[in-house]
Amino acid sequence: MAGGTMVQTITPELRRWIVEQTVAGFSPESVLDAMVKVGWRQELAAAALEDSLREHRRQRGDGRGTGVAPVVVPARFQAVARLPEISLSPSLLCLDAGDRQVRVLATLSLPRVVVLGGLLSDEECEALIAAARPRLARSLTVQTQTGGEELNPDRTSNGMFFTRGESELVRRIEARIARLVNWPLENGEGMQVLNYPVGAEYKPHYDYFDPAEPGTPTILQRGGQRLATLVMYLNEPAEGGGTIFPDVGLEVAPQRGNAVFFSYDKPSPITRTLHGGAPVVQGEKWVATKWLREREFI
Ligand code: PD2
Ligand code: ZN
């Protein structure tokens, strides 16, 4: 099978193989997985699978009694039609975020990452910390088994959530973000503030909700999948505390007022958006995170 930039064609041999695997009892999902592992682009693999099985059913009559189940493309292979994105033209140097000019410090295409300079002023960073500090509690993460919340040993920070639009400061920052990432303000979760003391970290994880987890359908009722994340640095730890993307060896420095944006068009590791907060070695770290959903987050 072809991989990389080679043209990938659906040969009669491939069709036969797909049908054989399926008749042998392998699920459509495992057949897709096998194809993706040897280099097939997932969209093409899904199309080949669907097409081959449709043709097989047609040849066998109405499809009844052939042992071939209808193909449903798994959620984690389905890319969304539209994503939050930062428009990088006409100038990389200066993005118009409405009430503020923001700089682009670096971009990466896979994973899609944009590092931003000067998204927040020093005063805004201080004000966010001051408003969050009295409301901090040990961070919980969404429990994908049930859709509830739980203490997570991989996340040793303290955190809180602002409600969307809860103060003038929060509204101002939310409007700036919505404009910058071209995404409706209503599709954003309330901003989360995290505080990491010395030794605290956030082990590598994905921010999307795993479609295979039983609690995910419940979580998705509130606005659908997460599609993008914006982590804003509110202070500067004296040592450590970068945001890391282990799949690509990228580390973003936690510089006050700067931010890292990344997006994921499907809930799959294929997006390469595995990321974490490196341990704080000296000092403390404060960040604000904005997650962007498919639809209005209620
Ligand atoms: O604080 C960070 O650098 C960080 C790293 C990974 C934050 C998040 N994830 C998050 O809030 O999702
Ligand atoms: Zn994260």
CSV table of C-alpha atoms and ligand atoms in Angstrom, one decimal:
chain,number,residue,atom,x,y,z
A,1,MET,CA,0.0,0.0,0.0
A,2,ALA,CA,1.1,3.5,-0.7
A,3,GLY,CA,2.0,6.1,2.0
A,4,GLY,CA,3.3,9.6,2.4
A,5,THR,CA,2.7,11.8,-0.7
A,6,MET,CA,2.3,8.9,-3.1
A,7,VAL,CA,-1.0,8.7,-4.9
A,8,GLN,CA,-3.2,6.1,-3.2
A,9,THR,CA,-5.5,4.1,-5.4
A,10,ILE,CA,-8.1,1.6,-4.5
A,11,THR,CA,-7.0,-1.5,-6.4
A,12,PRO,CA,-9.2,-4.6,-6.8
A,13,GLU,CA,-6.7,-6.4,-4.5
A,14,LEU,CA,-7.4,-3.8,-1.8
A,15,ARG,CA,-11.2,-4.2,-2.2
A,16,ARG,CA,-10.9,-8.0,-2.0
A,17,TRP,CA,-8.7,-7.7,1.2
A,18,ILE,CA,-11.2,-5.3,2.8
A,19,VAL,CA,-14.1,-7.7,2.1
A,20,GLU,CA,-12.2,-10.7,3.3
A,21,GLN,CA,-11.2,-9.0,6.6
A,22,THR,CA,-14.8,-8.0,7.2
A,23,VAL,CA,-16.3,-11.3,6.3
A,24,ALA,CA,-13.7,-12.9,8.6
A,25,GLY,CA,-15.2,-10.9,11.4
A,26,PHE,CA,-12.9,-7.9,11.8
A,27,SER,CA,-14.8,-4.8,12.7
A,28,PRO,CA,-14.8,-1.9,10.1
A,29,GLU,CA,-12.9,0.1,12.7
A,30,SER,CA,-10.1,-2.5,13.0
A,31,VAL,CA,-9.9,-2.8,9.2
A,32,LEU,CA,-9.6,1.0,9.0
A,33,ASP,CA,-7.0,1.0,11.8
A,34,ALA,CA,-4.9,-1.5,9.9
A,35,MET,CA,-5.0,0.6,6.7
A,36,VAL,CA,-4.1,3.8,8.5
A,37,LYS,CA,-1.2,2.0,10.2
A,38,VAL,CA,0.4,1.1,6.9
A,39,GLY,CA,0.1,4.6,5.6
A,40,TRP,CA,-3.3,5.1,4.2
A,41,ARG,CA,-4.8,8.6,4.6
A,42,GLN,CA,-7.7,8.0,7.0
A,43,GLU,CA,-10.3,9.8,4.8
A,44,LEU,CA,-9.3,7.6,1.8
A,45,ALA,CA,-9.2,4.4,3.8
A,46,ALA,CA,-12.7,5.2,5.1
A,47,ALA,CA,-13.9,5.9,1.6
A,48,ALA,CA,-12.3,2.7,0.3
A,49,LEU,CA,-13.9,0.6,3.0
A,50,GLU,CA,-17.3,2.0,2.5
A,51,ASP,CA,-17.1,1.7,-1.3
A,52,SER,CA,-15.7,-1.9,-1.2
A,53,LEU,CA,-18.4,-3.1,1.2
A,54,ARG,CA,-21.2,-1.3,-0.7
A,55,GLU,CA,-20.0,-3.0,-3.9
A,56,HIS,CA,-19.8,-6.3,-2.2
A,57,ARG,CA,-23.3,-6.1,-0.8
A,58,ARG,CA,-24.6,-5.1,-4.3
A,59,GLN,CA,-23.0,-8.1,-5.9
A,60,ARG,CA,-24.4,-10.4,-3.2
A,61,GLY,CA,-27.9,-9.1,-3.7
A,62,ASP,CA,-29.6,-6.9,-1.0
A,63,GLY,CA,-26.9,-7.4,1.6
A,64,ARG,CA,-28.9,-9.6,3.8
A,65,GLY,CA,-27.2,-12.8,4.9
A,66,THR,CA,-23.8,-11.7,3.6
A,67,GLY,CA,-22.3,-11.3,7.0
A,68,VAL,CA,-21.2,-7.8,6.1
A,69,ALA,CA,-22.4,-5.1,8.5
A,70,PRO,CA,-23.2,-1.6,7.2
A,71,VAL,CA,-20.1,0.6,7.6
A,72,VAL,CA,-20.2,3.5,10.0
A,73,VAL,CA,-17.1,5.7,9.9
A,74,PRO,CA,-15.9,6.0,13.5
A,75,ALA,CA,-16.2,9.4,15.1
A,76,ARG,CA,-12.5,9.6,15.6
A,77,PHE,CA,-11.9,9.5,11.9
A,78,GLN,CA,-14.5,12.2,11.1
A,79,ALA,CA,-13.0,15.6,10.6
A,80,VAL,CA,-15.2,18.6,11.3
A,81,ALA,CA,-16.0,21.0,8.5
A,82,ARG,CA,-14.9,24.1,10.2
A,83,LEU,CA,-12.3,24.8,13.0
A,84,PRO,CA,-11.2,27.8,15.0
A,85,GLU,CA,-8.3,29.2,13.2
A,86,ILE,CA,-6.0,32.2,13.4
A,87,SER,CA,-5.8,34.1,10.1
A,88,LEU,CA,-2.1,34.7,9.5
A,89,SER,CA,-2.5,37.1,6.6
A,90,PRO,CA,-1.8,39.8,5.6
A,91,SER,CA,0.9,40.1,8.2
A,92,LEU,CA,2.4,37.6,10.6
A,93,LEU,CA,3.9,40.4,12.6
A,94,CYS,CA,0.6,41.9,13.7
A,95,LEU,CA,-2.8,40.4,14.1
A,96,ASP,CA,-5.8,42.6,14.7
A,97,ALA,CA,-7.6,41.2,17.8
A,98,GLY,CA,-10.0,44.1,17.9
A,99,ASP,CA,-8.8,46.0,21.0
A,100,ARG,CA,-5.2,44.9,20.8
A,101,GLN,CA,-2.5,44.0,18.3
A,102,VAL,CA,-1.1,40.5,18.8
A,103,ARG,CA,2.1,39.0,17.3
A,104,VAL,CA,2.7,35.6,15.9
A,105,LEU,CA,5.9,34.1,17.3
A,106,ALA,CA,5.8,30.7,15.6
A,107,THR,CA,3.5,28.4,13.7
A,108,LEU,CA,3.5,24.6,13.0
A,109,SER,CA,1.1,22.8,10.7
A,110,LEU,CA,1.0,19.3,12.2
A,111,PRO,CA,0.0,19.5,15.0
A,112,ARG,CA,-1.6,22.9,14.2
A,113,VAL,CA,0.0,25.2,16.7
A,114,VAL,CA,0.3,29.0,16.7
A,115,VAL,CA,2.4,30.7,19.4
A,116,LEU,CA,1.1,34.3,20.1
A,117,GLY,CA,2.9,37.2,21.7
A,118,GLY,CA,1.2,39.9,23.7
A,119,LEU,CA,-2.3,38.5,23.7
A,120,LEU,CA,-2.8,39.9,27.3
A,121,SER,CA,-1.4,43.0,28.9
A,122,ASP,CA,0.6,42.6,32.2
A,123,GLU,CA,-2.4,44.3,34.0
A,124,GLU,CA,-4.9,41.8,32.5
A,125,CYS,CA,-2.6,38.9,33.6
A,126,GLU,CA,-2.4,40.3,37.2
A,127,ALA,CA,-6.1,41.0,37.3
A,128,LEU,CA,-7.0,37.4,36.2
A,129,ILE,CA,-4.7,36.0,38.9
A,130,ALA,CA,-6.2,38.3,41.5
A,131,ALA,CA,-9.7,37.3,40.6
A,132,ALA,CA,-8.9,33.6,40.4
A,133,ARG,CA,-6.7,33.2,43.5
A,134,PRO,CA,-9.5,33.2,46.2
A,135,ARG,CA,-11.5,30.7,44.1
A,136,LEU,CA,-8.8,28.0,43.6
A,137,ALA,CA,-9.4,24.4,44.4
A,138,ARG,CA,-7.3,21.3,43.5
A,139,SER,CA,-7.9,20.7,39.8
A,140,LEU,CA,-10.5,18.3,38.7
A,141,THR,CA,-10.7,16.7,35.2
A,142,VAL,CA,-13.7,15.6,33.4
A,143,GLN,CA,-14.2,11.9,34.1
A,144,THR,CA,-14.6,10.2,30.8
A,145,GLN,CA,-16.0,7.0,32.3
A,146,THR,CA,-19.1,8.8,33.6
A,147,GLY,CA,-19.0,12.4,32.3
A,148,GLY,CA,-18.6,13.6,35.9
A,149,GLU,CA,-15.5,15.2,37.5
A,150,GLU,CA,-12.6,13.6,39.4
A,151,LEU,CA,-9.3,14.4,41.1
A,152,ASN,CA,-6.6,13.5,38.6
A,153,PRO,CA,-3.1,12.6,39.9
A,154,ASP,CA,-1.7,13.6,36.4
A,155,ARG,CA,-2.7,17.1,37.1
A,156,THR,CA,-1.2,18.5,40.3
A,157,SER,CA,-2.2,22.1,39.8
A,158,ASN,CA,-5.0,24.1,41.5
A,159,GLY,CA,-7.7,25.5,39.3
A,160,MET,CA,-11.0,27.4,38.9
A,161,PHE,CA,-13.4,28.3,36.1
A,162,PHE,CA,-14.7,31.7,35.3
A,163,THR,CA,-18.3,31.7,34.0
A,164,ARG,CA,-18.4,33.1,30.5
A,165,GLY,CA,-19.0,36.8,30.5
A,166,GLU,CA,-18.8,37.0,34.3
A,167,SER,CA,-16.9,40.4,34.5
A,168,GLU,CA,-15.8,43.2,32.3
A,169,LEU,CA,-12.3,41.8,32.2
A,170,VAL,CA,-13.5,38.3,31.3
A,171,ARG,CA,-15.8,39.7,28.6
A,172,ARG,CA,-13.0,41.8,27.1
A,173,ILE,CA,-10.6,38.8,26.9
A,174,GLU,CA,-13.3,36.5,25.5
A,175,ALA,CA,-14.2,39.0,22.8
A,176,ARG,CA,-10.6,39.3,21.8
A,177,ILE,CA,-10.1,35.6,21.6
A,178,ALA,CA,-13.3,35.0,19.6
A,179,ARG,CA,-12.1,37.6,17.1
A,180,LEU,CA,-8.6,36.2,16.9
A,181,VAL,CA,-9.6,32.6,16.4
A,182,ASN,CA,-12.6,33.3,14.2
A,183,TRP,CA,-15.0,31.4,16.4
A,184,PRO,CA,-18.2,32.4,18.1
A,185,LEU,CA,-17.8,33.5,21.6
A,186,GLU,CA,-20.7,31.3,22.7
A,187,ASN,CA,-18.8,28.2,21.6
A,188,GLY,CA,-16.1,28.8,24.2
A,189,GLU,CA,-16.1,27.2,27.6
A,190,GLY,CA,-15.7,29.5,30.6
A,191,MET,CA,-12.0,30.4,31.0
A,192,GLN,CA,-10.1,28.1,33.4
A,193,VAL,CA,-7.2,29.4,35.5
A,194,LEU,CA,-4.6,27.0,36.7
A,195,ASN,CA,-1.9,27.6,39.3
A,196,TYR,CA,1.1,25.2,39.5
A,197,PRO,CA,3.3,25.3,42.6
A,198,VAL,CA,6.9,24.0,42.6
A,199,GLY,CA,6.8,20.3,41.4
A,200,ALA,CA,3.3,20.5,39.9
A,201,GLU,CA,2.8,19.5,36.3
A,202,TYR,CA,0.1,18.4,33.9
A,203,LYS,CA,1.1,15.1,32.3
A,204,PRO,CA,0.7,14.8,28.5
A,205,HIS,CA,-2.9,14.3,27.4
A,206,TYR,CA,-5.3,15.3,24.7
A,207,ASP,CA,-7.9,18.0,25.2
A,208,TYR,CA,-10.6,16.4,23.0
A,209,PHE,CA,-13.0,13.9,24.6
A,210,ASP,CA,-12.2,10.3,23.6
A,211,PRO,CA,-15.2,8.9,21.6
A,212,ALA,CA,-14.5,5.4,23.0
A,213,GLU,CA,-15.1,6.5,26.6
A,214,PRO,CA,-18.6,5.7,27.9
A,215,GLY,CA,-19.0,9.2,29.5
A,216,THR,CA,-18.3,11.1,26.3
A,217,PRO,CA,-21.8,11.3,24.9
A,218,THR,CA,-22.9,13.0,28.1
A,219,ILE,CA,-20.0,15.5,27.9
A,220,LEU,CA,-20.7,16.2,24.2
A,221,GLN,CA,-24.3,17.3,25.0
A,222,ARG,CA,-22.8,20.6,26.2
A,223,GLY,CA,-21.6,22.0,22.9
A,224,GLY,CA,-20.1,19.1,21.1
A,225,GLN,CA,-16.4,18.3,20.9
A,226,ARG,CA,-13.6,20.5,21.8
A,227,LEU,CA,-11.9,21.6,18.6
A,228,ALA,CA,-9.1,23.9,19.9
A,229,THR,CA,-7.3,25.1,23.0
A,230,LEU,CA,-5.7,28.4,23.9
A,231,VAL,CA,-3.3,28.4,26.8
A,232,MET,CA,-2.4,31.9,28.0
A,233,TYR,CA,0.5,32.5,30.3
A,234,LEU,CA,-0.3,34.8,33.2
A,235,ASN,CA,3.1,34.9,34.9
A,236,GLU,CA,6.6,33.5,34.5
A,237,PRO,CA,7.9,30.6,36.6
A,238,ALA,CA,11.6,31.1,37.4
A,239,GLU,CA,12.3,27.6,36.0
A,240,GLY,CA,10.3,24.9,34.2
A,241,GLY,CA,6.6,25.0,33.3
A,242,GLY,CA,6.8,25.1,29.5
A,243,THR,CA,3.9,23.6,27.5
A,244,ILE,CA,5.3,20.5,25.7
A,245,PHE,CA,4.1,18.7,22.6
A,246,PRO,CA,6.0,15.3,23.0
A,247,ASP,CA,5.0,14.0,19.5
A,248,VAL,CA,7.0,16.7,17.8
A,249,GLY,CA,9.5,17.8,20.5
A,250,LEU,CA,8.1,21.3,20.8
A,251,GLU,CA,8.2,23.3,24.0
A,252,VAL,CA,6.5,26.7,24.4
A,253,ALA,CA,8.1,29.1,26.9
A,254,PRO,CA,5.6,30.3,29.5
A,255,GLN,CA,6.1,34.0,28.9
A,256,ARG,CA,3.6,36.4,30.5
A,257,GLY,CA,1.0,37.7,28.1
A,258,ASN,CA,1.9,35.1,25.5
A,259,ALA,CA,-0.3,32.2,24.5
A,260,VAL,CA,-0.2,28.9,22.6
A,261,PHE,CA,-3.1,28.0,20.4
A,262,PHE,CA,-3.6,24.5,18.9
A,263,SER,CA,-6.5,22.8,17.1
A,264,TYR,CA,-7.6,19.3,16.4
A,265,ASP,CA,-10.1,18.6,13.5
A,266,LYS,CA,-10.9,15.1,14.9
A,267,PRO,CA,-10.8,13.5,18.3
A,268,SER,CA,-7.7,11.4,17.3
A,269,PRO,CA,-4.0,11.1,18.2
A,270,ILE,CA,-3.5,11.6,14.4
A,271,THR,CA,-3.8,15.3,15.1
A,272,ARG,CA,-0.5,15.0,17.1
A,273,THR,CA,-1.9,17.3,19.8
A,274,LEU,CA,-0.6,15.3,22.7
A,275,HIS,CA,0.5,18.1,25.1
A,276,GLY,CA,1.4,18.7,28.7
A,277,GLY,CA,2.6,21.2,31.3
A,278,ALA,CA,6.2,20.5,32.2
A,279,PRO,CA,6.9,20.4,36.0
A,280,VAL,CA,7.6,23.8,37.6
A,281,VAL,CA,11.1,23.6,39.0
A,282,GLN,CA,11.3,27.1,40.6
A,283,GLY,CA,8.7,29.7,41.3
A,284,GLU,CA,5.1,29.1,40.3
A,285,LYS,CA,3.1,29.1,37.1
A,286,TRP,CA,-0.3,30.6,36.3
A,287,VAL,CA,-2.2,30.0,33.1
A,288,ALA,CA,-5.7,30.6,31.7
A,289,THR,CA,-7.1,28.1,29.3
A,290,LYS,CA,-9.9,28.6,26.8
A,291,TRP,CA,-11.4,25.6,25.1
A,292,LEU,CA,-13.4,26.0,22.0
A,293,ARG,CA,-16.3,23.7,21.2
A,294,GLU,CA,-18.2,22.8,18.0
A,295,ARG,CA,-21.4,24.5,19.1
A,296,GLU,CA,-22.7,26.9,21.8
A,297,PHE,CA,-21.4,25.8,25.2
A,298,ILE,CA,-24.3,26.0,27.7
B,1,PD2,O1,-0.4,24.8,31.7
B,1,PD2,C1,-0.1,24.2,30.6
B,1,PD2,O2,0.9,24.4,30.1
B,1,PD2,C2,-1.1,23.2,30.1
B,1,PD2,C3,-0.6,22.1,29.5
B,1,PD2,C4,-1.5,21.2,29.0
B,1,PD2,C5,-2.5,23.4,30.2
B,1,PD2,C6,-3.3,22.5,29.6
B,1,PD2,N1,-2.8,21.4,29.0
B,1,PD2,C7,-4.7,22.6,29.6
B,1,PD2,O3,-5.2,23.5,30.3
B,1,PD2,O4,-5.4,21.8,29.0
B,2,ZN,ZN,-4.5,20.3,27.9
